[in-house]
């Protein structure tokens, strides 16, 4: 399970500096996301990850990427936290076609286990590589409400106990919802974001749109989000 993954590619301080950015992607891979998954992967590989890598290069920081998919279970897509080059080789649409990923949405457990994994990556960078300034960026993408344990207000409280107390300068949590025909509406999305203590949010409306329109909307919104995010990673 992802909560046990701690491997992090070592840092070359001469090239990568004294700080680090840890990006952890938590991506809903349930059935309702299947048609969008190739676009999701291409958008993260082609827009989001390069934008954050560019920010890391500009501010002379190491950049490490982790990724899990969640549905009925939470499963690793990237083996640990890797450099952009190694992560991009593992982040492909076929990696999300797994028997453990079916129809449910284990959102809150993904948020909890993903947070702990990113924190262990930060600790590894600190103890092994002596990197004392590490920013964590958690990006959670889903199109549905949590329906597996931990459920309801208890699950939300457990997530908030982790996310809500973090220094936003050090741990940035972005909850992204893509509103498909099966999705959560915007008022419910805002309630979930508030209840779980996410520091930022992005709601992408794909309701009633064709697949091509949904793909274009997703790419456009993620491009804007990436541009706005890089300035917060100094």
mmCIF file of C-alpha atoms in Angstrom:
data_model
loop_
_atom_site.group_PDB
_atom_site.id
_atom_site.type_symbol
_atom_site.label_atom_id
_atom_site.label_comp_id
_atom_site.label_asym_id
_atom_site.label_seq_id
_atom_site.Cartn_x
_atom_site.Cartn_y
_atom_site.Cartn_z
ATOM 1 C CA UNK A 1 0.000 0.000 0.000
ATOM 2 C CA UNK A 2 1.204 3.511 -0.789
ATOM 3 C CA UNK A 3 1.436 4.533 2.859
ATOM 4 C CA UNK A 4 4.525 2.293 3.103
ATOM 5 C CA UNK A 5 6.420 3.794 0.139
ATOM 6 C CA UNK A 6 9.370 5.868 1.300
ATOM 7 C CA UNK A 7 11.909 5.644 -1.525
ATOM 8 C CA UNK A 8 13.053 9.028 -2.835
ATOM 9 C CA UNK A 9 15.573 9.651 -5.605
ATOM 10 C CA UNK A 10 18.726 11.150 -4.014
ATOM 11 C CA UNK A 11 19.433 14.866 -4.395
ATOM 12 C CA UNK A 12 22.471 16.236 -6.200
ATOM 13 C CA UNK A 13 22.979 19.451 -4.241
ATOM 14 C CA UNK A 14 25.454 20.830 -6.757
ATOM 15 C CA UNK A 15 22.790 20.823 -9.464
ATOM 16 C CA UNK A 16 19.576 20.901 -7.453
ATOM 17 C CA UNK A 17 20.369 23.183 -4.510
ATOM 18 C CA UNK A 18 19.478 23.025 -0.828
ATOM 19 C CA UNK A 19 15.677 22.963 -1.058
ATOM 20 C CA UNK A 20 13.106 20.564 -2.475
ATOM 21 C CA UNK A 21 9.551 20.330 -3.792
ATOM 22 C CA UNK A 22 7.654 17.074 -3.299
ATOM 23 C CA UNK A 23 4.633 16.745 -5.591
ATOM 24 C CA UNK A 24 2.240 13.915 -4.751
ATOM 25 C CA UNK A 25 -0.615 13.203 -7.185
ATOM 26 C CA UNK A 26 -3.672 11.350 -5.865
ATOM 27 C CA UNK A 27 -5.820 10.473 -8.880
ATOM 28 C CA UNK A 28 -9.293 8.948 -8.908
ATOM 29 C CA UNK A 29 -9.240 5.969 -11.291
ATOM 30 C CA UNK A 30 -12.794 4.685 -10.797
ATOM 31 C CA UNK A 31 -14.951 3.726 -13.776
ATOM 32 C CA UNK A 32 -16.402 7.204 -14.242
ATOM 33 C CA UNK A 33 -12.893 8.556 -14.909
ATOM 34 C CA UNK A 34 -11.837 5.899 -17.434
ATOM 35 C CA UNK A 35 -12.652 7.901 -20.590
ATOM 36 C CA UNK A 36 -10.766 10.909 -19.234
ATOM 37 C CA UNK A 37 -7.690 9.042 -17.982
ATOM 38 C CA UNK A 38 -5.530 9.441 -21.140
ATOM 39 C CA UNK A 39 -6.214 13.201 -21.051
ATOM 40 C CA UNK A 40 -5.511 13.362 -17.318
ATOM 41 C CA UNK A 41 -2.148 11.646 -17.785
ATOM 42 C CA UNK A 42 -1.157 13.749 -20.818
ATOM 43 C CA UNK A 43 -2.125 16.944 -18.984
ATOM 44 C CA UNK A 44 -0.088 16.136 -15.903
ATOM 45 C CA UNK A 45 2.885 14.942 -17.972
ATOM 46 C CA UNK A 46 2.702 17.769 -20.507
ATOM 47 C CA UNK A 47 1.559 20.772 -18.449
ATOM 48 C CA UNK A 48 1.479 20.369 -14.672
ATOM 49 C CA UNK A 49 4.708 18.465 -13.998
ATOM 50 C CA UNK A 50 6.869 20.538 -16.410
ATOM 51 C CA UNK A 51 5.496 23.780 -14.918
ATOM 52 C CA UNK A 52 6.411 22.730 -11.378
ATOM 53 C CA UNK A 53 9.763 21.346 -12.549
ATOM 54 C CA UNK A 54 10.437 24.727 -14.153
ATOM 55 C CA UNK A 55 9.678 26.452 -10.868
ATOM 56 C CA UNK A 56 12.009 24.083 -9.021
ATOM 57 C CA UNK A 57 14.779 24.783 -11.544
ATOM 58 C CA UNK A 58 14.197 28.527 -11.326
ATOM 59 C CA UNK A 59 14.366 28.518 -7.539
ATOM 60 C CA UNK A 60 17.204 25.932 -7.519
ATOM 61 C CA UNK A 61 15.332 23.177 -5.719
ATOM 62 C CA UNK A 62 15.133 19.426 -6.136
ATOM 63 C CA UNK A 63 11.823 18.176 -7.541
ATOM 64 C CA UNK A 64 10.403 14.754 -6.690
ATOM 65 C CA UNK A 65 7.084 13.300 -7.869
ATOM 66 C CA UNK A 66 4.890 10.577 -6.406
ATOM 67 C CA UNK A 67 1.549 9.308 -7.678
ATOM 68 C CA UNK A 68 -1.156 6.932 -6.504
ATOM 69 C CA UNK A 69 -4.462 5.946 -8.049
ATOM 70 C CA UNK A 70 -7.505 5.302 -5.904
ATOM 71 C CA UNK A 71 -10.840 3.605 -6.356
ATOM 72 C CA UNK A 72 -11.704 0.455 -4.390
ATOM 73 C CA UNK A 73 -8.077 0.512 -3.166
ATOM 74 C CA UNK A 74 -5.157 2.932 -3.152
ATOM 75 C CA UNK A 75 -2.332 1.694 -5.382
ATOM 76 C CA UNK A 76 1.028 3.244 -6.344
ATOM 77 C CA UNK A 77 1.505 4.375 -9.932
ATOM 78 C CA UNK A 78 4.981 5.836 -9.442
ATOM 79 C CA UNK A 79 7.314 3.688 -7.368
ATOM 80 C CA UNK A 80 8.228 6.129 -4.627
ATOM 81 C CA UNK A 81 9.148 9.767 -5.251
ATOM 82 C CA UNK A 82 11.173 10.173 -8.404
ATOM 83 C CA UNK A 83 12.790 12.777 -10.610
ATOM 84 C CA UNK A 84 10.641 14.168 -13.416
ATOM 85 C CA UNK A 85 12.354 11.984 -16.020
ATOM 86 C CA UNK A 86 11.785 8.755 -14.092
ATOM 87 C CA UNK A 87 8.248 9.701 -13.021
ATOM 88 C CA UNK A 88 7.129 10.543 -16.557
ATOM 89 C CA UNK A 89 8.173 7.072 -17.719
ATOM 90 C CA UNK A 90 5.843 5.511 -15.137
ATOM 91 C CA UNK A 91 2.897 7.906 -15.407
ATOM 92 C CA UNK A 92 0.944 6.521 -18.360
ATOM 93 C CA UNK A 93 -2.696 5.663 -18.947
ATOM 94 C CA UNK A 94 -2.132 1.887 -18.950
ATOM 95 C CA UNK A 95 -0.758 2.069 -15.403
ATOM 96 C CA UNK A 96 -4.238 3.040 -14.193
ATOM 97 C CA UNK A 97 -5.858 -0.059 -15.692
ATOM 98 C CA UNK A 98 -5.668 -2.227 -12.578
ATOM 99 C CA UNK A 99 -8.003 -4.815 -11.092
ATOM 100 C CA UNK A 100 -7.993 -2.942 -7.762
ATOM 101 C CA UNK A 101 -9.426 0.128 -9.493
ATOM 102 C CA UNK A 102 -13.072 -0.412 -10.240
ATOM 103 C CA UNK A 103 -16.127 1.584 -9.192
ATOM 104 C CA UNK A 104 -15.803 2.950 -5.649
ATOM 105 C CA UNK A 105 -14.060 6.084 -4.403
ATOM 106 C CA UNK A 106 -11.672 5.649 -1.476
ATOM 107 C CA UNK A 107 -11.003 9.380 -1.434
ATOM 108 C CA UNK A 108 -10.426 10.089 2.244
ATOM 109 C CA UNK A 109 -8.070 7.166 2.785
ATOM 110 C CA UNK A 110 -6.101 8.250 -0.301
ATOM 111 C CA UNK A 111 -5.820 11.747 1.181
ATOM 112 C CA UNK A 112 -4.655 10.391 4.537
ATOM 113 C CA UNK A 113 -2.161 7.808 3.242
ATOM 114 C CA UNK A 114 -0.914 10.203 0.558
ATOM 115 C CA UNK A 115 -0.172 12.858 3.147
ATOM 116 C CA UNK A 116 1.837 10.444 5.288
ATOM 117 C CA UNK A 117 3.796 9.190 2.261
ATOM 118 C CA UNK A 118 4.747 12.744 1.254
ATOM 119 C CA UNK A 119 5.816 13.537 4.807
ATOM 120 C CA UNK A 120 8.039 10.456 4.868
ATOM 121 C CA UNK A 121 9.584 11.589 1.600
ATOM 122 C CA UNK A 122 10.326 14.964 3.175
ATOM 123 C CA UNK A 123 11.887 13.259 6.195
ATOM 124 C CA UNK A 124 14.031 11.069 3.936
ATOM 125 C CA UNK A 125 15.317 14.139 2.097
ATOM 126 C CA UNK A 126 16.120 15.759 5.419
ATOM 127 C CA UNK A 127 17.877 12.845 7.099
ATOM 128 C CA UNK A 128 19.672 11.349 4.100
ATOM 129 C CA UNK A 129 20.350 14.381 1.896
ATOM 130 C CA UNK A 130 20.328 17.128 4.551
ATOM 131 C CA UNK A 131 17.626 19.059 2.721
ATOM 132 C CA UNK A 132 16.017 21.273 5.359
ATOM 133 C CA UNK A 133 13.612 23.282 3.175
ATOM 134 C CA UNK A 134 11.073 20.973 1.524
ATOM 135 C CA UNK A 135 7.678 22.066 0.230
ATOM 136 C CA UNK A 136 4.963 19.431 -0.133
ATOM 137 C CA UNK A 137 2.355 19.862 -2.866
ATOM 138 C CA UNK A 138 -0.550 17.398 -2.641
ATOM 139 C CA UNK A 139 -2.905 17.371 -5.632
ATOM 140 C CA UNK A 140 -6.090 15.326 -5.241
ATOM 141 C CA UNK A 141 -8.203 14.786 -8.370
ATOM 142 C CA UNK A 142 -11.622 13.115 -8.235
ATOM 143 C CA UNK A 143 -15.053 13.260 -9.817
ATOM 144 C CA UNK A 144 -17.066 11.669 -7.019
ATOM 145 C CA UNK A 145 -17.725 11.653 -3.313
ATOM 146 C CA UNK A 146 -15.966 9.334 -0.890
ATOM 147 C CA UNK A 147 -17.992 6.137 -0.344
ATOM 148 C CA UNK A 148 -15.570 3.828 1.484
ATOM 149 C CA UNK A 149 -14.110 3.875 4.993
ATOM 150 C CA UNK A 150 -13.388 6.209 6.589
ATOM 151 C CA UNK A 151 -16.775 7.657 5.654
ATOM 152 C CA UNK A 152 -18.815 10.777 6.324
ATOM 153 C CA UNK A 153 -17.952 13.378 8.912
ATOM 154 C CA UNK A 154 -15.611 10.951 10.681
ATOM 155 C CA UNK A 155 -13.541 10.557 7.502
ATOM 156 C CA UNK A 156 -13.570 14.292 6.882
ATOM 157 C CA UNK A 157 -12.444 14.977 10.437
ATOM 158 C CA UNK A 158 -9.536 12.543 10.091
ATOM 159 C CA UNK A 159 -8.367 14.272 6.916
ATOM 160 C CA UNK A 160 -8.820 17.721 8.423
ATOM 161 C CA UNK A 161 -6.788 16.705 11.488
ATOM 162 C CA UNK A 162 -3.835 16.365 9.088
ATOM 163 C CA UNK A 163 -4.513 18.982 6.414
ATOM 164 C CA UNK A 164 -6.093 21.712 8.515
ATOM 165 C CA UNK A 165 -3.149 22.236 10.863
ATOM 166 C CA UNK A 166 -0.424 22.497 8.223
ATOM 167 C CA UNK A 167 1.549 25.636 7.482
ATOM 168 C CA UNK A 168 0.314 26.562 3.993
ATOM 169 C CA UNK A 169 3.827 27.725 3.147
ATOM 170 C CA UNK A 170 5.164 24.204 3.679
ATOM 171 C CA UNK A 171 2.231 21.935 2.787
ATOM 172 C CA UNK A 172 -0.128 22.976 0.005
ATOM 173 C CA UNK A 173 -3.166 20.747 -0.551
ATOM 174 C CA UNK A 174 -5.265 21.244 -3.673
ATOM 175 C CA UNK A 175 -8.554 19.412 -4.060
ATOM 176 C CA UNK A 176 -9.608 19.223 -7.704
ATOM 177 C CA UNK A 177 -13.016 18.000 -8.810
ATOM 178 C CA UNK A 178 -13.983 17.254 -12.369
ATOM 179 C CA UNK A 179 -17.769 17.389 -12.567
ATOM 180 C CA UNK A 180 -18.792 14.623 -14.924
ATOM 181 C CA UNK A 181 -22.289 13.207 -15.370
ATOM 182 C CA UNK A 182 -21.643 11.197 -12.193
ATOM 183 C CA UNK A 183 -19.919 13.954 -10.311
ATOM 184 C CA UNK A 184 -20.292 16.107 -7.232
ATOM 185 C CA UNK A 185 -21.922 19.514 -7.717
ATOM 186 C CA UNK A 186 -20.098 22.690 -6.762
ATOM 187 C CA UNK A 187 -21.830 23.367 -3.397
ATOM 188 C CA UNK A 188 -21.045 19.827 -2.240
ATOM 189 C CA UNK A 189 -17.480 20.156 -3.538
ATOM 190 C CA UNK A 190 -16.974 23.345 -1.522
ATOM 191 C CA UNK A 191 -18.399 21.635 1.551
ATOM 192 C CA UNK A 192 -15.961 18.709 1.134
ATOM 193 C CA UNK A 193 -12.996 21.050 0.602
ATOM 194 C CA UNK A 194 -13.885 23.011 3.745
ATOM 195 C CA UNK A 195 -14.573 19.897 5.801
ATOM 196 C CA UNK A 196 -11.237 18.281 4.899
ATOM 197 C CA UNK A 197 -9.146 21.434 5.388
ATOM 198 C CA UNK A 198 -7.698 21.678 1.882
ATOM 199 C CA UNK A 199 -5.762 24.902 1.427
ATOM 200 C CA UNK A 200 -6.824 25.424 -2.203
ATOM 201 C CA UNK A 201 -9.405 24.052 -4.598
ATOM 202 C CA UNK A 202 -10.278 23.798 -8.268
ATOM 203 C CA UNK A 203 -13.705 22.844 -9.597
ATOM 204 C CA UNK A 204 -13.841 21.898 -13.282
ATOM 205 C CA UNK A 205 -17.314 21.721 -14.780
ATOM 206 C CA UNK A 206 -17.670 18.975 -17.386
ATOM 207 C CA UNK A 207 -21.377 18.355 -16.888
ATOM 208 C CA UNK A 208 -23.307 17.835 -20.129
ATOM 209 C CA UNK A 209 -20.241 18.277 -22.346
ATOM 210 C CA UNK A 210 -18.984 15.915 -25.026
ATOM 211 C CA UNK A 211 -15.815 13.946 -24.327
ATOM 212 C CA UNK A 212 -13.800 16.277 -26.567
ATOM 213 C CA UNK A 213 -15.203 19.314 -24.748
ATOM 214 C CA UNK A 214 -14.426 17.745 -21.370
ATOM 215 C CA UNK A 215 -10.850 17.055 -22.469
ATOM 216 C CA UNK A 216 -10.342 20.615 -23.704
ATOM 217 C CA UNK A 217 -11.838 22.084 -20.533
ATOM 218 C CA UNK A 218 -9.644 19.918 -18.317
ATOM 219 C CA UNK A 219 -6.452 20.894 -20.161
ATOM 220 C CA UNK A 220 -7.379 24.587 -20.094
ATOM 221 C CA UNK A 221 -8.183 24.662 -16.380
ATOM 222 C CA UNK A 222 -5.046 22.716 -15.411
ATOM 223 C CA UNK A 223 -2.908 25.034 -17.524
ATOM 224 C CA UNK A 224 -4.290 28.068 -15.664
ATOM 225 C CA UNK A 225 -3.883 26.336 -12.311
ATOM 226 C CA UNK A 226 -0.268 25.433 -13.064
ATOM 227 C CA UNK A 227 0.594 29.008 -13.990
ATOM 228 C CA UNK A 228 -0.946 30.307 -10.785
ATOM 229 C CA UNK A 229 0.726 27.660 -8.636
ATOM 230 C CA UNK A 230 4.368 28.026 -9.637
ATOM 231 C CA UNK A 231 4.651 31.478 -8.081
ATOM 232 C CA UNK A 232 3.819 30.005 -4.672
ATOM 233 C CA UNK A 233 6.762 27.602 -4.642
ATOM 234 C CA UNK A 234 9.643 30.022 -3.931
#
